[in-house]
């Protein structure tokens, strides 16, 4: 088990790879600090840069950005009362009151330490679990891979924000888009409309840039009106004393625990875990009434949880190829763009990538702590910038990311169209990550489904002939039936409460 | 536009995509010289399944929206401003795509940046020009000079 982890560090601890992680983390903190720019956007911005690098350094840079945005989000949450990322919303509750009490430096210190410790705990737990899960996963056959992919899609559709119906619509749209191009078995063109550019299928970069880059900018344009907020006083960072941290270890541990477990469920992301951690710490506190007025535990718990999620999301991503949130969906897309198949195939063919990324996660947290401690002033100066100056640059970098992969404007055109579609869907609360996930997992599911049927002479019982397969099938059916029941219940309640309903 | 109408427009758009894909699959003929199918799934099984289910769920979503619909107030001015900016952004994105590779990258970026700054409410010409030209130069340095991308 440990030799794999050491192998990962061996690949990561080179000057070049460390520089990549450092640069990604620095950019991640900056993007996270800017309200309206989230973690997926940081990774979309990095996409064009990664074409010049080989697989591991490119993914390590993205890993740094992923980790960095988690801390950056807390800066604007604490100082401006505007969370930089959705997951940092909980930090506002106790972070901003501390600023009003003149303890901004201490609040930022608690956020930095909480994020670093939570992230390292999540990384440690992931490092211990991944070799075990990977050991089981490598024994899977095509039927297992197809079922796991399907279960992941259903879970993501169910757990993302909004109704499951909309989640399933997004997922099916993604799956449908994934079938565009030549059939993998007999090369019949499917839905290409006579366009040669579509013979190779929908370009992953077009889907990623369109749905996560352009659509998000279009949906956040109303935030330009909010303008830039100025912080009048000079803000630094004051790290909490070790004794104080030891006294508050429960908040950090509870946060890390929730972050790890919630992050490991595909599609849930950090938002849910931060609120869960906050509520648990508050409930178990001797002074629950002090929460919301500047209690440091109210910063430590959500920040620890927010960063521990990064360890949790690595479990399904590196072992099964299922993303825990939007950012890991982009990482999976980047793996595909670099010619690697995420999931079990990756463990079998490129274990150095799996364990290298895991080691990179730990290193990124160390860099995040150092950057957060030593370079907080420039970040605070930058987070006061107006979004009107930033969005145009994000759009250009996103489009370059799409163009540079093929040197053909067609994927860029597709990305713009996907951006418009994604924006319209976002306006009506259709969860966008499900679409991208469908595009990424669609080919994996199709190839393995057909391979499993071929190997079993078209016997559909192959998908239920072992206990793990039966359990996965039961899980899929349980989630769908539970969501249908809840949806019907919600509709009945809504129609009862709404006098203007016209049945 | 009312909430219900917006929901129906987006759902209708998704249903149209599904219907177009289904029609395209229906029109696709299996090539005469194709491989013998070794599995029960032909080239069209999954696209038809996905397209059919997508169409069905869009219809259910539309039905649900009609069932639960309520009247909503007209869009506030702020929302209208954001909508204008979104339209301007989309127009400029198409312009950018159509000129990509046909115009020097730095010049294209400078024009695109300046126009977007203006669309996003910036009105000081000197500031727009400085950030637009400076930003375009930095982007050119990163992508073309340092990373060697052929843009």
XYZ file of C-alpha atoms in Angstrom, chain A residues 100-429:
330
model
C -16.804 43.839 12.577
C -15.228 43.276 16.005
C -11.841 44.322 14.568
C -10.522 40.729 14.457
C -10.180 40.342 10.686
C -6.598 39.060 10.930
C -7.598 36.398 13.468
C -10.610 35.317 11.372
C -8.385 34.898 8.305
C -5.891 32.984 10.459
C -8.553 30.543 11.644
C -9.757 30.076 8.053
C -6.218 29.383 6.795
C -5.341 26.934 9.555
C -8.770 25.240 9.427
C -8.497 24.804 5.656
C -4.950 23.421 5.826
C -5.602 20.982 8.690
C -8.938 19.809 7.260
C -7.391 19.355 3.832
C -4.447 17.379 5.203
C -6.778 15.156 7.253
C -8.880 14.515 4.145
C -5.731 13.776 2.156
C -4.450 11.352 4.788
C -7.764 9.471 4.902
C -7.925 9.369 1.082
C -4.328 8.074 0.946
C -5.254 5.220 3.254
C -8.537 4.364 1.484
C -7.581 4.707 -2.192
C -5.140 1.769 -2.346
C -7.792 -0.467 -0.715
C -10.600 0.656 -3.070
C -8.230 0.506 -6.037
C -7.290 -3.067 -5.098
C -10.956 -4.068 -5.297
C -11.693 -1.916 -8.351
C -9.004 -3.502 -10.555
C -10.874 -6.821 -10.332
C -13.956 -5.286 -12.001
C -15.150 -6.387 -15.413
C -16.899 -4.398 -18.184
C -20.356 -5.027 -16.669
C -19.204 -3.599 -13.315
C -17.667 -0.543 -14.973
C -20.861 0.146 -16.955
C -23.014 -0.238 -13.827
C -20.722 1.936 -11.699
C -20.833 4.639 -14.386
C -24.623 4.462 -14.490
C -24.902 4.504 -10.691
C -22.603 7.542 -10.571
C -24.762 9.393 -13.084
C -27.959 8.597 -11.182
C -26.376 9.652 -7.870
C -25.109 12.918 -9.288
C -28.519 13.656 -10.857
C -30.162 12.953 -7.548
C -27.834 14.838 -5.213
C -27.139 18.000 -7.173
C -29.145 21.137 -6.447
C -32.646 21.307 -7.953
C -35.039 18.494 -8.753
C -33.931 15.047 -9.824
C -36.101 15.348 -12.933
C -33.959 18.238 -14.120
C -30.830 16.363 -13.093
C -31.896 13.387 -15.202
C -32.713 15.654 -18.158
C -29.196 17.113 -17.930
C -27.680 13.653 -17.647
C -29.588 12.339 -20.689
C -28.600 15.396 -22.717
C -24.960 14.681 -21.848
C -25.331 10.997 -22.714
C -27.024 11.878 -26.013
C -24.213 14.298 -26.874
C -21.682 11.574 -26.020
C -23.097 9.320 -28.754
C -22.452 11.876 -31.506
C -19.771 10.700 -33.966
C -18.734 7.402 -35.442
C -20.110 4.329 -33.692
C -17.249 2.683 -31.743
C -18.088 -0.804 -33.061
C -19.094 -0.451 -36.730
C -18.135 3.208 -37.450
C -21.625 4.228 -38.611
C -21.900 8.027 -38.357
C -24.396 9.017 -35.657
C -26.037 12.461 -35.514
C -23.184 14.077 -37.434
C -25.533 15.922 -39.830
C -22.976 15.464 -42.591
C -20.318 17.465 -40.730
C -16.897 15.832 -40.819
C -15.863 17.735 -37.692
C -18.401 15.711 -35.721
C -17.110 12.303 -36.880
C -14.713 12.192 -33.928
C -17.513 13.027 -31.514
C -18.154 16.085 -29.398
C -14.850 17.573 -28.289
C -14.536 17.311 -24.484
C -12.928 20.727 -24.281
C -15.953 22.240 -26.095
C -18.340 20.722 -23.550
C -16.171 21.750 -20.577
C -15.543 25.300 -21.792
C -19.132 25.803 -22.937
C -20.970 24.461 -19.919
C -18.514 25.436 -17.169
C -16.798 28.523 -18.606
C -19.044 30.495 -20.958
C -22.356 29.477 -19.329
C -21.124 30.459 -15.860
C -19.878 33.869 -17.036
C -23.196 34.523 -18.811
C -25.132 33.505 -15.698
C -22.997 35.698 -13.426
C -23.193 38.862 -15.535
C -25.786 40.313 -13.158
C -23.073 40.343 -10.476
C -21.205 43.077 -12.373
C -23.876 45.419 -11.049
C -22.735 44.632 -7.521
C -19.467 46.343 -8.428
C -16.279 46.140 -6.420
C -16.264 46.473 -2.655
C -13.431 48.345 -0.995
C -11.884 47.333 2.299
C -10.786 50.487 4.026
C -8.561 49.119 6.790
C -5.213 47.379 6.294
C -5.723 43.651 6.798
C -3.067 41.081 7.678
C -3.179 37.543 9.034
C -2.737 36.326 12.596
C -2.304 32.569 13.052
C -4.034 31.176 16.135
C -1.737 29.841 18.904
C -1.217 26.063 18.975
C -2.830 25.813 22.430
C -5.942 27.521 21.081
C -6.062 25.072 18.169
C -5.692 22.086 20.487
C -8.655 23.423 22.464
C -10.720 23.588 19.280
C -9.639 20.247 17.770
C -13.220 18.910 17.763
C -14.434 21.562 15.300
C -11.577 20.743 12.912
C -12.080 16.969 13.254
C -15.865 17.136 12.774
C -15.385 19.356 9.724
C -12.823 16.980 8.224
C -15.042 13.959 8.915
C -18.059 15.445 7.137
C -15.936 16.796 4.313
C -14.378 13.423 3.616
C -17.635 11.469 3.643
C -19.785 14.002 1.812
C -17.035 14.554 -0.751
C -16.845 10.827 -1.430
C -20.493 10.764 -2.597
C -20.500 11.647 -6.313
C -22.249 14.906 -7.087
C -22.722 16.326 -3.600
C -19.731 18.691 -3.426
C -18.617 20.826 -0.502
C -21.700 22.992 0.026
C -23.652 20.388 1.969
C -20.728 19.265 4.113
C -19.863 22.765 5.398
C -23.405 23.363 6.668
C -23.545 19.883 8.197
C -20.248 20.429 10.010
C -21.322 23.876 11.222
C -24.667 22.579 12.524
C -23.024 19.624 14.318
C -20.337 21.757 15.973
C -22.924 24.316 17.045
C -25.243 21.636 18.424
C -22.454 20.064 20.479
C -21.077 23.391 21.702
C -21.388 24.541 25.310
C -22.259 28.025 23.994
C -24.422 27.492 20.905
C -25.730 31.058 21.212
C -22.218 32.408 20.519
C -22.368 31.021 16.969
C -23.175 33.707 14.432
C -21.499 36.368 16.562
C -17.868 35.520 15.743
C -17.121 32.112 17.297
C -13.833 30.753 15.843
C -15.331 27.229 15.790
C -17.839 28.600 13.274
C -14.915 29.293 10.920
C -12.761 26.257 11.689
C -15.519 23.650 11.140
C -16.776 24.769 7.691
C -13.289 25.602 6.418
C -11.905 22.260 7.575
C -14.870 20.520 5.945
C -14.556 22.543 2.748
C -10.960 21.420 2.243
C -11.404 17.838 3.481
C -13.881 17.469 0.605
C -10.903 17.503 -1.784
C -9.707 14.228 -0.239
C -13.218 12.787 -0.345
C -13.781 13.627 -4.015
C -10.523 11.884 -4.921
C -11.902 8.536 -3.737
C -14.546 8.082 -6.486
C -12.573 10.122 -9.028
C -9.274 8.254 -8.911
C -10.686 4.777 -8.325
C -13.971 4.670 -10.251
C -13.748 7.668 -12.585
C -16.775 9.353 -10.964
C -16.472 13.047 -10.144
C -17.494 14.326 -6.724
C -18.210 17.839 -7.997
C -17.883 20.151 -11.014
C -14.158 20.672 -10.528
C -13.368 16.966 -10.486
C -15.582 16.567 -13.586
C -13.227 19.004 -15.350
C -10.214 17.064 -14.079
C -11.721 13.899 -15.566
C -12.241 15.765 -18.838
C -8.620 16.942 -18.723
C -7.494 13.329 -18.222
C -9.403 12.363 -21.366
C -7.928 15.315 -23.266
C -4.482 14.030 -22.326
C -5.362 10.600 -23.718
C -6.093 8.779 -20.469
C -9.273 6.929 -19.493
C -10.324 7.793 -15.944
C -11.345 5.125 -13.455
C -10.339 1.501 -13.273
C -8.438 1.644 -16.587
C -6.304 4.465 -15.177
C -5.392 2.433 -12.080
C -4.444 -0.533 -14.256
C -2.507 1.393 -16.917
C -1.138 4.489 -15.156
C -0.896 3.958 -11.389
C 1.778 6.674 -11.268
C -0.889 9.176 -12.366
C -3.350 8.064 -9.662
C -0.818 8.126 -6.830
C 0.946 11.174 -8.250
C -2.310 13.126 -8.101
C -2.904 11.905 -4.573
C 0.570 13.071 -3.509
C -0.069 16.345 -5.349
C -3.178 16.890 -3.233
C -1.105 16.793 -0.041
C 1.607 19.063 -1.465
C -1.048 21.528 -2.705
C -2.401 21.867 0.827
C 1.068 22.689 2.162
C 1.511 25.333 -0.575
C -1.972 26.668 0.137
C -1.041 27.186 3.794
C 2.243 28.894 2.894
C 0.649 31.157 0.301
C -2.249 31.972 2.603
C 0.102 32.841 5.434
C 2.820 34.716 3.567
C 1.017 36.383 0.670
C -2.386 37.336 1.961
C -2.033 41.095 1.325
C -1.839 40.926 -2.509
C -4.808 38.554 -2.563
C -6.898 40.953 -0.508
C -5.909 43.791 -2.832
C -6.897 41.725 -5.872
C -10.240 40.536 -4.527
C -11.425 44.124 -4.510
C -11.295 44.221 -8.317
C -14.379 44.778 -10.406
C -15.675 41.653 -12.186
C -16.250 43.690 -15.362
C -12.463 43.706 -15.839
C -12.100 39.970 -15.136
C -14.886 38.220 -17.067
C -13.567 39.185 -20.554
C -10.189 37.601 -19.739
C -11.900 34.444 -18.459
C -13.847 34.192 -21.733
C -10.721 34.559 -23.880
C -8.759 31.980 -21.880
C -11.690 29.566 -22.016
C -11.972 29.908 -25.795
C -8.224 29.549 -26.290
C -8.463 26.341 -24.244
C -10.952 25.049 -26.740
C -9.129 26.219 -29.879
C -5.611 25.195 -28.917
C -6.457 21.490 -28.590
C -7.330 21.067 -32.279
C -6.361 24.385 -33.927
C -9.821 24.403 -35.408
C -12.501 27.017 -34.672
C -15.292 24.406 -34.825
C -14.967 23.271 -31.164
C -14.967 26.951 -30.126
C -18.219 27.471 -32.024
C -19.644 24.379 -30.313
C -18.471 25.734 -26.949
C -20.301 29.027 -27.552
C -23.479 27.122 -28.462
C -23.094 24.926 -25.364
C -22.479 28.084 -23.344
C -25.776 29.579 -24.511
C -27.616 26.306 -23.854
C -25.932 25.950 -20.452
C -26.823 29.534 -19.537
C -30.501 28.979 -20.430
C -30.493 25.722 -18.460
C -28.803 27.368 -15.482
C -31.460 30.107 -15.474
C -34.094 27.410 -15.034
C -32.125 25.465 -12.383
